[in-house]
Short mmCIF file of C-alpha atoms and ligand atoms in Angstrom, two decimals:
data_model
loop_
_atom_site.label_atom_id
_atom_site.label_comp_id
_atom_site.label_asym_id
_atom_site.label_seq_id
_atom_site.Cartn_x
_atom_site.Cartn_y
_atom_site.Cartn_z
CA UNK A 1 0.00 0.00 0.00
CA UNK A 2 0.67 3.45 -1.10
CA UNK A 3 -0.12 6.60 1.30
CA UNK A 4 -0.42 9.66 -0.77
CA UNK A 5 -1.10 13.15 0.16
CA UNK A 6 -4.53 13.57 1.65
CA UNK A 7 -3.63 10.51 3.40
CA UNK A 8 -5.76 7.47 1.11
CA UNK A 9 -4.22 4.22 0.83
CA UNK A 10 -3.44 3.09 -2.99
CA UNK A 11 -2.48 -0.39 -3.88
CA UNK A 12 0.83 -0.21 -5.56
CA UNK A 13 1.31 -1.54 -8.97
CA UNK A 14 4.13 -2.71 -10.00
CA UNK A 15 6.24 -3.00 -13.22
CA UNK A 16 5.82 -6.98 -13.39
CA UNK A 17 3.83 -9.79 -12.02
CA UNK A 18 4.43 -13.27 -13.15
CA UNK A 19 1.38 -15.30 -12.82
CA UNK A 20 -0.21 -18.65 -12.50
CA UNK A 21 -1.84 -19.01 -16.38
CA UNK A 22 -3.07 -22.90 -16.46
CA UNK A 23 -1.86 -25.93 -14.98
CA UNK A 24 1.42 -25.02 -13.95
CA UNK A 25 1.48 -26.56 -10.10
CA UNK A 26 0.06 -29.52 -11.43
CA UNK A 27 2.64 -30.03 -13.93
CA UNK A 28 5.52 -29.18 -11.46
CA UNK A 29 4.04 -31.50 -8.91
CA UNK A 30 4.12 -34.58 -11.57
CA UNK A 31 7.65 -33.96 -12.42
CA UNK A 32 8.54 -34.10 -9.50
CA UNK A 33 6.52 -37.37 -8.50
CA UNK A 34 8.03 -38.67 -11.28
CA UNK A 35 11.62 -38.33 -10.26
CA UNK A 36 12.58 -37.29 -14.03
CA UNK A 37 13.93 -33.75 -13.37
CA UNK A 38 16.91 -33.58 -14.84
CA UNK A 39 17.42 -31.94 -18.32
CA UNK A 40 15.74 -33.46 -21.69
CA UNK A 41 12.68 -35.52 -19.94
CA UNK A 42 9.18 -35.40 -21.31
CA UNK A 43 7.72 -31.65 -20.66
CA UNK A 44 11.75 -30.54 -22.16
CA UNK A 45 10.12 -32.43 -25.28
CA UNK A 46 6.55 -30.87 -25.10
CA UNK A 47 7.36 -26.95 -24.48
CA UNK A 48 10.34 -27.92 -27.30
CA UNK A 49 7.88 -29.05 -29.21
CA UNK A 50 5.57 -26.48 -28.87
CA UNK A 51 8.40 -23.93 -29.49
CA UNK A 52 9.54 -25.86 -32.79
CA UNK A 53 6.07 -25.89 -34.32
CA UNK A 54 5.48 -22.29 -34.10
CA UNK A 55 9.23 -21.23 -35.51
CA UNK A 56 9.84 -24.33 -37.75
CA UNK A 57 13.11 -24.88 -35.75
CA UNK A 58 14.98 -27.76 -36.50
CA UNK A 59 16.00 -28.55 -33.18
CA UNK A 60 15.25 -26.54 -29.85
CA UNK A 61 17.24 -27.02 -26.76
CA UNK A 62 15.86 -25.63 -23.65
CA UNK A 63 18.58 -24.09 -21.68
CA UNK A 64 18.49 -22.31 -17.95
CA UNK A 65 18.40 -19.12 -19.74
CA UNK A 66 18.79 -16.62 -22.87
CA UNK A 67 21.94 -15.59 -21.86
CA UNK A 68 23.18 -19.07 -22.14
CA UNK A 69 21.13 -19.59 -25.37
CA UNK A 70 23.40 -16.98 -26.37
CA UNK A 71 26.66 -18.48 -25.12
CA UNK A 72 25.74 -21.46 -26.65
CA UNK A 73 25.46 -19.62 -30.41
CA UNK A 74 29.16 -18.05 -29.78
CA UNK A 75 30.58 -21.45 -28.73
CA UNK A 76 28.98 -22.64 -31.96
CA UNK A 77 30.47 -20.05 -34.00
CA UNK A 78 34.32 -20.87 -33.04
CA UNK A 79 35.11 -17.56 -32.80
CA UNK A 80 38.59 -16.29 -32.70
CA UNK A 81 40.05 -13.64 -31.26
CA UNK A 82 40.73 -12.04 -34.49
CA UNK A 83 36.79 -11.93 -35.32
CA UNK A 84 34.32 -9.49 -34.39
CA UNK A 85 30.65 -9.56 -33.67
CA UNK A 86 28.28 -6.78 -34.39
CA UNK A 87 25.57 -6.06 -31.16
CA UNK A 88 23.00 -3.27 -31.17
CA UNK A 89 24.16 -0.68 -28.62
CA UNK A 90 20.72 -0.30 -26.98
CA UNK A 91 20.22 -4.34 -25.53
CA UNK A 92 21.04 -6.19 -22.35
CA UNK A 93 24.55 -6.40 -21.60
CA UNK A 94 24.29 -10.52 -22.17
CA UNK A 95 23.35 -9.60 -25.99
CA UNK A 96 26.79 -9.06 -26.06
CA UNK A 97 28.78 -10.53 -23.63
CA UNK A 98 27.88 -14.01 -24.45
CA UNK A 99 30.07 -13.41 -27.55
CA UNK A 100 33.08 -11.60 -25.63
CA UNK A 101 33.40 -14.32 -23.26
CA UNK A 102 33.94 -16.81 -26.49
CA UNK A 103 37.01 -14.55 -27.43
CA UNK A 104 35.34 -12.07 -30.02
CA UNK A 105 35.81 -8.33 -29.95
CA UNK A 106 32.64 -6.57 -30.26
CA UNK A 107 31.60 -3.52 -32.69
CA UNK A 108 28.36 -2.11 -31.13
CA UNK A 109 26.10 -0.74 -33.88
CA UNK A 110 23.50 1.87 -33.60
CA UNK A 111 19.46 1.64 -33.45
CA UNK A 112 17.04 3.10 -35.63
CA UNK A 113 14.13 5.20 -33.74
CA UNK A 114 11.13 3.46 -35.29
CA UNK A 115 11.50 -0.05 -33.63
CA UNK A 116 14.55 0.43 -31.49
CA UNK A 117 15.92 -2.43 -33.65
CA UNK A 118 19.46 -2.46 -35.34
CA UNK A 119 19.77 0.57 -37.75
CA UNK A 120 20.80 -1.20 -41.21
CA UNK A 121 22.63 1.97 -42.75
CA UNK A 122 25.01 2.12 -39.43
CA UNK A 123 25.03 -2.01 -39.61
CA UNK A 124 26.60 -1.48 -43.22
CA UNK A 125 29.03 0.83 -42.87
CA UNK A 126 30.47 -1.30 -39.76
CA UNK A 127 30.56 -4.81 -41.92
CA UNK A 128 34.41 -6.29 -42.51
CA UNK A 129 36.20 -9.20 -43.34
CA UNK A 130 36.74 -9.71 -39.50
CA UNK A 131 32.31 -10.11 -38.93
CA UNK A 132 31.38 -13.66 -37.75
CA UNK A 133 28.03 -12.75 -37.11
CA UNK A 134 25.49 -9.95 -36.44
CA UNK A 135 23.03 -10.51 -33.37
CA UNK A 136 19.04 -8.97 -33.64
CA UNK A 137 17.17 -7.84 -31.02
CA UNK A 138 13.57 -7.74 -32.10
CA UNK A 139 12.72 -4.72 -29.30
CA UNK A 140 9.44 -4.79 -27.21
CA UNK A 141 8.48 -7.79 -29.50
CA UNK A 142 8.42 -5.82 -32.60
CA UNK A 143 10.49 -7.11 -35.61
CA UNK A 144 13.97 -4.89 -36.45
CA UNK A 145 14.39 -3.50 -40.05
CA UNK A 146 14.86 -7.14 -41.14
CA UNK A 147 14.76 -6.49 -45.10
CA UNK A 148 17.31 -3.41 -44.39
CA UNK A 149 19.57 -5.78 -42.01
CA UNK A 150 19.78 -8.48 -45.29
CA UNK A 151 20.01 -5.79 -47.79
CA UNK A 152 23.08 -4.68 -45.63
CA UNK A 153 24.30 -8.35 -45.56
CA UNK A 154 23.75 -9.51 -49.13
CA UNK A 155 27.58 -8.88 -49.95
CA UNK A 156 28.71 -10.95 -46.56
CA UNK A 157 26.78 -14.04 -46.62
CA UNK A 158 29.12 -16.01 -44.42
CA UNK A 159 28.75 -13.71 -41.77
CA UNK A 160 25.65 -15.72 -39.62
CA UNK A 161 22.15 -13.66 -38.10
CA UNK A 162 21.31 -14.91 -34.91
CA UNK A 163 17.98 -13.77 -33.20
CA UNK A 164 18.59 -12.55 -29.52
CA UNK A 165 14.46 -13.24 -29.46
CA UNK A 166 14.07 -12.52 -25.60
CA UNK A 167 11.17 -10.31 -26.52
CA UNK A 168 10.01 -11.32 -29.56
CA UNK A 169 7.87 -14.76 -29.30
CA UNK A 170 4.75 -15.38 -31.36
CA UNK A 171 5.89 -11.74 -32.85
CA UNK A 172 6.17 -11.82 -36.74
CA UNK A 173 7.76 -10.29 -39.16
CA UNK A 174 6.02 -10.31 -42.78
CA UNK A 175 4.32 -13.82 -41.09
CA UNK A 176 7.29 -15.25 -40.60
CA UNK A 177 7.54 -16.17 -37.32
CA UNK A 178 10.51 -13.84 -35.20
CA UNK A 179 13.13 -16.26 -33.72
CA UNK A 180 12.84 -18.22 -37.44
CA UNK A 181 14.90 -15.24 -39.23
CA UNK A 182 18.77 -15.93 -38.80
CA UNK A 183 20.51 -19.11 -38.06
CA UNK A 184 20.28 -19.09 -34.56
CA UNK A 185 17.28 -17.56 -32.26
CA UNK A 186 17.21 -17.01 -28.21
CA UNK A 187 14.45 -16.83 -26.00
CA UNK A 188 14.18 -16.33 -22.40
CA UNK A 189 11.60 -17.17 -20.05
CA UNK A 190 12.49 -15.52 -17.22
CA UNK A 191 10.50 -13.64 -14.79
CA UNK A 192 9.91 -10.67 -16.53
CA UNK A 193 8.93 -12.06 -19.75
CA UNK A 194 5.51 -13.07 -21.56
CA UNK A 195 6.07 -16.83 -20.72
CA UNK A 196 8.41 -17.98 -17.81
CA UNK A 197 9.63 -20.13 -15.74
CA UNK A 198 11.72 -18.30 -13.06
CA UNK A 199 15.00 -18.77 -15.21
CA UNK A 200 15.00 -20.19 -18.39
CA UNK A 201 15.46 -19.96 -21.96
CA UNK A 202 16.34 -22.37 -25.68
CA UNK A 203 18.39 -22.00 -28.47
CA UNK A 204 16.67 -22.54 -32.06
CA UNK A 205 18.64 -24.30 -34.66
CA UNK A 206 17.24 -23.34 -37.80
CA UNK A 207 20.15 -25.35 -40.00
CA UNK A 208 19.97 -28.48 -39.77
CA UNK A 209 24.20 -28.45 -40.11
CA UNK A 210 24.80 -27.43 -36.97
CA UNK A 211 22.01 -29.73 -34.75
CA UNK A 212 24.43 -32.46 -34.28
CA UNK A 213 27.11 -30.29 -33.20
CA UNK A 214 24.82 -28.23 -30.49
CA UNK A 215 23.51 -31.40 -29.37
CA UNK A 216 26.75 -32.08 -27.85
CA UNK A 217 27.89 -28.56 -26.41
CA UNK A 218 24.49 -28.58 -25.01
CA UNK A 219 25.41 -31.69 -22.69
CA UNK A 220 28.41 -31.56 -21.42
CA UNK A 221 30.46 -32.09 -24.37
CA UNK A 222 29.58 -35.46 -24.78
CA UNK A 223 27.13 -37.11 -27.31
CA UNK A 224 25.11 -38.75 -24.59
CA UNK A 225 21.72 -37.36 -26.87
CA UNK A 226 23.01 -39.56 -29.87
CA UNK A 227 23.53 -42.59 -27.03
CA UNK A 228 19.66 -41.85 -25.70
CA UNK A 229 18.34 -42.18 -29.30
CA UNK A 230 20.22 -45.35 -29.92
CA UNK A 231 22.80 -43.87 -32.66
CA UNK A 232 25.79 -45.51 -30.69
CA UNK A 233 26.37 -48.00 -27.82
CA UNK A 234 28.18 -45.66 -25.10
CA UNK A 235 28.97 -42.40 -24.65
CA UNK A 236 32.02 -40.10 -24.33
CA UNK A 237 33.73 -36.68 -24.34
CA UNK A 238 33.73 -35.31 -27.98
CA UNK A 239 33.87 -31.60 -27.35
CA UNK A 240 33.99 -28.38 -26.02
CA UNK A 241 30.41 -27.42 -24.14
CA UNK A 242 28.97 -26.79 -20.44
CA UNK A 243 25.93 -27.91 -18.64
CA UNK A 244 23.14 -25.72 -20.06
CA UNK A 245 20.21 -28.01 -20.19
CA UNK A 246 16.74 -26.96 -18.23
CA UNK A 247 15.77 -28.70 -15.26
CA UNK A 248 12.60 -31.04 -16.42
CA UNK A 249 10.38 -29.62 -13.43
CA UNK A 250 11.35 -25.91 -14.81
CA UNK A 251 10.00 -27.35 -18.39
CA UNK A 252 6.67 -28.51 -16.57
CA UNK A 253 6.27 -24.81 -15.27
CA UNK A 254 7.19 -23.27 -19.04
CA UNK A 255 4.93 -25.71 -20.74
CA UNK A 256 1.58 -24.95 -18.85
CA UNK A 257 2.35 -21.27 -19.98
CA UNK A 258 2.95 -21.85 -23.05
CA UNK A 259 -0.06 -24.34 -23.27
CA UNK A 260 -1.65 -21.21 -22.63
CA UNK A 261 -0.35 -18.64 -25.10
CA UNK A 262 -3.43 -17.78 -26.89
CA UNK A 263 -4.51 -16.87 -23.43
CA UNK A 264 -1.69 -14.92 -22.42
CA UNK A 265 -0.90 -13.26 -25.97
CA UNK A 266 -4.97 -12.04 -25.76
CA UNK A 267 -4.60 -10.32 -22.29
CA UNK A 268 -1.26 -8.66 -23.20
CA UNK A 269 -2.45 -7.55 -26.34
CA UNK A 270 -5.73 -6.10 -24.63
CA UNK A 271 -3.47 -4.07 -22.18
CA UNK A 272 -1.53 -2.92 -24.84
CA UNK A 273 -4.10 -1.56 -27.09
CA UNK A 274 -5.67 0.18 -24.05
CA UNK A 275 -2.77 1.93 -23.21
CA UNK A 276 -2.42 2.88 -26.43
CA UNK A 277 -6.12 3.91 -27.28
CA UNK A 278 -5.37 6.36 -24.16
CA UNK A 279 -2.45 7.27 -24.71
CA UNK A 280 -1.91 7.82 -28.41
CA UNK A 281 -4.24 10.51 -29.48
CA UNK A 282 -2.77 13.02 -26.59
CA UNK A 283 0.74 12.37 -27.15
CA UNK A 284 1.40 15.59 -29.45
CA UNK A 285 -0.22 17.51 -27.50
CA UNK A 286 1.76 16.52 -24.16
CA UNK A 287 4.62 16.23 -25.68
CA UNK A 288 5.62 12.12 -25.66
CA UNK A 289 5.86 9.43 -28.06
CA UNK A 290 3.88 6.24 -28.42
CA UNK A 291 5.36 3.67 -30.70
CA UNK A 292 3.85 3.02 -33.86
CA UNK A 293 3.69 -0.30 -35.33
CA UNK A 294 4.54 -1.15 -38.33
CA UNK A 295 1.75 -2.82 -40.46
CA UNK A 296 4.02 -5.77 -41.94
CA UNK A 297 4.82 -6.75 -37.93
CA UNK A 298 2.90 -8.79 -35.56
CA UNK A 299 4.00 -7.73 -32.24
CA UNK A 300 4.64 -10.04 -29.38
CA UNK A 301 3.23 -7.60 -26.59
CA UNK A 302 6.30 -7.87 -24.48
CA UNK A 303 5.80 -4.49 -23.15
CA UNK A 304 4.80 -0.60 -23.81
CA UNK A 305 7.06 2.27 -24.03
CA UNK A 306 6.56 5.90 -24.28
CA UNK A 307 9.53 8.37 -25.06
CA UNK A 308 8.96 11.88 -23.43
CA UNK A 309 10.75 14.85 -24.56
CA UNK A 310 14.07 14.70 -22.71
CA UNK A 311 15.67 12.67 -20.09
CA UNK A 312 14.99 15.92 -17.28
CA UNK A 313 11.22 15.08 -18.04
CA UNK A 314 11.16 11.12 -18.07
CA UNK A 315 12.98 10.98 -14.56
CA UNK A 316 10.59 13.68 -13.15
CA UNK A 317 7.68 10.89 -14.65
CA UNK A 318 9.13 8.05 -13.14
CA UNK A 319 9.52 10.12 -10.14
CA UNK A 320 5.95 11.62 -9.65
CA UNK A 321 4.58 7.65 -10.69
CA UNK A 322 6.34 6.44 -8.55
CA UNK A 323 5.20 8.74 -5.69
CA UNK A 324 1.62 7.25 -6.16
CA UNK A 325 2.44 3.65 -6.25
CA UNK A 326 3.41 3.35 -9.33
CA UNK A 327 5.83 1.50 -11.09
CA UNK A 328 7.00 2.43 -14.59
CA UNK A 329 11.04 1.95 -15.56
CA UNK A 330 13.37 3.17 -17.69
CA UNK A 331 15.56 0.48 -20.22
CA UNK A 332 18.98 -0.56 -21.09
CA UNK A 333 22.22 1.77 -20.58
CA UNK A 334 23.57 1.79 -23.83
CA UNK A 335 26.09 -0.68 -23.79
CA UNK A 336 29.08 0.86 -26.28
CA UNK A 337 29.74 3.35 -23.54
CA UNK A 338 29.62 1.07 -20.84
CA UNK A 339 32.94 0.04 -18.78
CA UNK A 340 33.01 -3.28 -20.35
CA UNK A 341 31.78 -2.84 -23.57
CA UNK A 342 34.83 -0.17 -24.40
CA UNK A 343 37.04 -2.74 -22.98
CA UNK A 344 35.71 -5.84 -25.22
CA UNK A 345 35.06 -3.25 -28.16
CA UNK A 346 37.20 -4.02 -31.38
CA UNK A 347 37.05 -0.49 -31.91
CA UNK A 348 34.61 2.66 -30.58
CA UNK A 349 31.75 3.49 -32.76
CA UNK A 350 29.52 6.14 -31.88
CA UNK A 351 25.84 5.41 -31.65
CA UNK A 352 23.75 8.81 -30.82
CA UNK A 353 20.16 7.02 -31.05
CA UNK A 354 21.20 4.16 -28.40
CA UNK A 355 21.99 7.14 -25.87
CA UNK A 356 19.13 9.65 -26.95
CA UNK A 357 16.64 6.85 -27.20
CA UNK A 358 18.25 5.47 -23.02
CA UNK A 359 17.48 8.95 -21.94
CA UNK A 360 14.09 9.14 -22.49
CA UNK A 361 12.41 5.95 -22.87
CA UNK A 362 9.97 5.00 -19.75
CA UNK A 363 8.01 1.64 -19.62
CA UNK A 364 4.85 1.38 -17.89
CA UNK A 365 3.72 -1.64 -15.93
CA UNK A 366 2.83 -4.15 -17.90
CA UNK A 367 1.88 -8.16 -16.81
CA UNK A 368 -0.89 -10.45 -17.91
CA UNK A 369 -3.54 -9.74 -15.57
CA UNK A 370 -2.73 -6.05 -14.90
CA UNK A 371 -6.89 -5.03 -14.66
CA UNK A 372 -8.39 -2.57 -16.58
CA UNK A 373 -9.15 -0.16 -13.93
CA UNK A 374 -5.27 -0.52 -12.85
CA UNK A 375 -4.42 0.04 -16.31
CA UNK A 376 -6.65 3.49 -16.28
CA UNK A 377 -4.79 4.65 -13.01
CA UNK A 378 -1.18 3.97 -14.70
CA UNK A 379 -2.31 5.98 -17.87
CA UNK A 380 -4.08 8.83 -15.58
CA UNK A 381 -1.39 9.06 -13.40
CA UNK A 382 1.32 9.28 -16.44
CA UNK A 383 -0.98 11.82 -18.20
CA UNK A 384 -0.83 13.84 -14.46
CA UNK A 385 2.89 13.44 -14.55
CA UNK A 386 3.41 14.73 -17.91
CA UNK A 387 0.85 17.57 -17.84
CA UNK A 388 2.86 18.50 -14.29
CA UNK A 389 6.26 18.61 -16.32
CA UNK A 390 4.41 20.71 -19.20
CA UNK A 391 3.44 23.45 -16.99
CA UNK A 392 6.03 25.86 -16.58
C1 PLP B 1 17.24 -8.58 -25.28
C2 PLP B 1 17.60 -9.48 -24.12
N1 PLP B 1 18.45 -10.50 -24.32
C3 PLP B 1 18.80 -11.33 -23.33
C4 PLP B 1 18.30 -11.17 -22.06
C5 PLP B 1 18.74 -12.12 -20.99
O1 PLP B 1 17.73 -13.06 -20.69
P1 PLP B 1 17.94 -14.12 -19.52
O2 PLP B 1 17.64 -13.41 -18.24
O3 PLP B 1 16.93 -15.20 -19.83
O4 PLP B 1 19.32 -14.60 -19.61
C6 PLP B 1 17.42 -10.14 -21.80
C7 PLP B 1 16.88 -9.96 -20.43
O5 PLP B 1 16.04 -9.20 -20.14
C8 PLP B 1 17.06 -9.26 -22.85
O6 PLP B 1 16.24 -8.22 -22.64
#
């Protein structure tokens, strides 16, 4: 609870709220009964499963989260520590570390301001002989200029697209499904995101050349998932890998959610067009942005941003929200400016829209069964905020 001025009470709301969407104790409980927890058991192969239809994956491998989806990708890649990747600026700092810690410099490329996605012309002036790879981030769940990213790449076509997809599932892009766009996609389904399961995350193989390969970096290093489907007697060390398969009980959790994703997609997708009905037709007037959506993109509803006028204004929004028990957020620090991310940079690049876009970008709370009337407080308590800031 929330005491504001004239001394009422206000339940807070906060930015996120995982919830309970189906059957989710009941699958946990089986697992668990069943004493097949470990990694690769049968919910592994139903959420998997469920996962591979929608994308058209060739193989999915659940993993304990994105970031190790995406550690997974760079240990595919080989990378030496002559070759660079290329990161948007504006991401979570695992976007690119994941490919730093496999001995890669980085080059961190700038966004574009109508998706927040990777800006193609800055993508193309940065591409060399030393580019392995070029990671997406499909932001809020909205496809990136994909057609301007391949135009960009159609000289380089060793250098391999992978899909940092934290945000983007059951998102599309031209109806092709994000996360089945580059060679290799991430999701997470952590806390915060549309489907979770406390920690987790997979890696989608969308060639079938490098399944066999992943299958084995995935477990250990060994090939222990050709010995389980009967493709050889015993089982040994073959390669480099780590231990980044998802506990079986964690896979009951992610499948009930994702059993219900017509359920969940439907109430984000409400809350989102509500804000947006609100919010939309006063933002010249007040003096903010509301993203506009592209028509050839389906979003994913992962969350909704608004980008006031200048950073003195979005802290004094977050500020006054917060004061009534409110709980909007800003985003990523842009990550080519960072401590680290000079240090594993290949070179400095400047990227002006990553720190612009940082400074004034707010997010307002936004969960699955956020209520309508909550929603309406949120909105008329960012309209008070903003109209506060406006007056002089
Ligand atoms: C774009 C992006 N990539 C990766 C991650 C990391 O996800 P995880 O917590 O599942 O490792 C996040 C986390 O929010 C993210 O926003």
């Amino acid at each position: 609870m929330n005491e504001v001025a004239d001394g009422t009470e206000l339940q807070q709301i906060p930015f996120n709220q995982a919830a309970i969407e189906g059957r989710e104790l009941e699958y946990v409980r089986s697992s668990i009964e069943s004493g097949r927890t470990s990694s690769g058991g049968p919910f592994s192969a139903r959420a998997g499963g469920v996962l591979a239809e929608h994308t058209g994956a060739k193989e999915v491998l659940l993993t304990t989260s994105c970031t190790s989806a995406l550690e997974l990708s760079a240990m595919l890649l080989d990378l030496k520590p002559s070759d660079t990747v290329i990161v948007p600026s504006f991401t979570f700092t695992t976007t690119a570390l994941a490919f730093a810690r496999q001995g890669a410099r980085l080059i961190f490329c700038d966004i574009e301001p109508r998706t927040l996605g990777l800006d193609p012309q800055h993508l193309a002036g940065l591409l060399d002989e030393t580019v392995r790879a070029v990671v997406l981030v499909h932001y809020a769940g909205v496809a990136c200029d994909v057609e301007g990213v391949r135009k960009a790449l159609m000289d380089w076509p060793d250098v391999a697209v992978i899909e940092d997809n934290a945000h983007g599932l059951f998102g599309s892009w031209r109806g092709e499904p994000l996360g089945s766009l580059g060679r290799f996609a991430t999701q997470s389904f952590h806390e915060t995101k549309n489907f979770v399961c406390g920690e987790g995350g997979a890696l989608l193989l969308n060639e079938s050349r490098d399944v066999d390969r992943a299958r084995v970096l995935y477990d250990k290093g060994t090939n222990r998932r050709a010995f389980m489907l009967g493709q050889v007697d015993k089982y040994s060390w073959k390669d480099t890998g780590s231990s980044f398969g998802l506990s079986d009980t964690l896979a009951a959790y992610l499948f009930a959610q994702l059993e219900q994703r017509d359920v969940i997609q439907g109430k984000r997708r409400a809350l989102y067009e509500r804000y947006e009905r609100s919010l939309a037709p006063l933002a010249g007037e007040l003096g903010f942005e509301v993203a506009d959506l592209p028509s050839d993109r389906g979003s994913a509803y992962h969350m909704f941003y608004l980008l006031l006028s200048d950073h003195r204004s979005r802290n004094a929004v977050l500020d006054h929200m917060g004061a009534h028990g409110i709980q909007p957020t800003f985003h990523y620090v842009p990550l080519h400016s960072s401590d680290a991310g000079r240090s594993f940079a290949a070179r400095s690049t400047d990227c002006p829209v990553s720190e612009d876009i940082s400074g004034r970008l707010l997010r307002l709370p936004f969960y699955n069964n956020l209520s309508p009337t909550d929603a309406d407080r949120v909105v008329a308590s960012f309209l008070d905020a903003v109209s506060v800031g406006a007056r002089p």
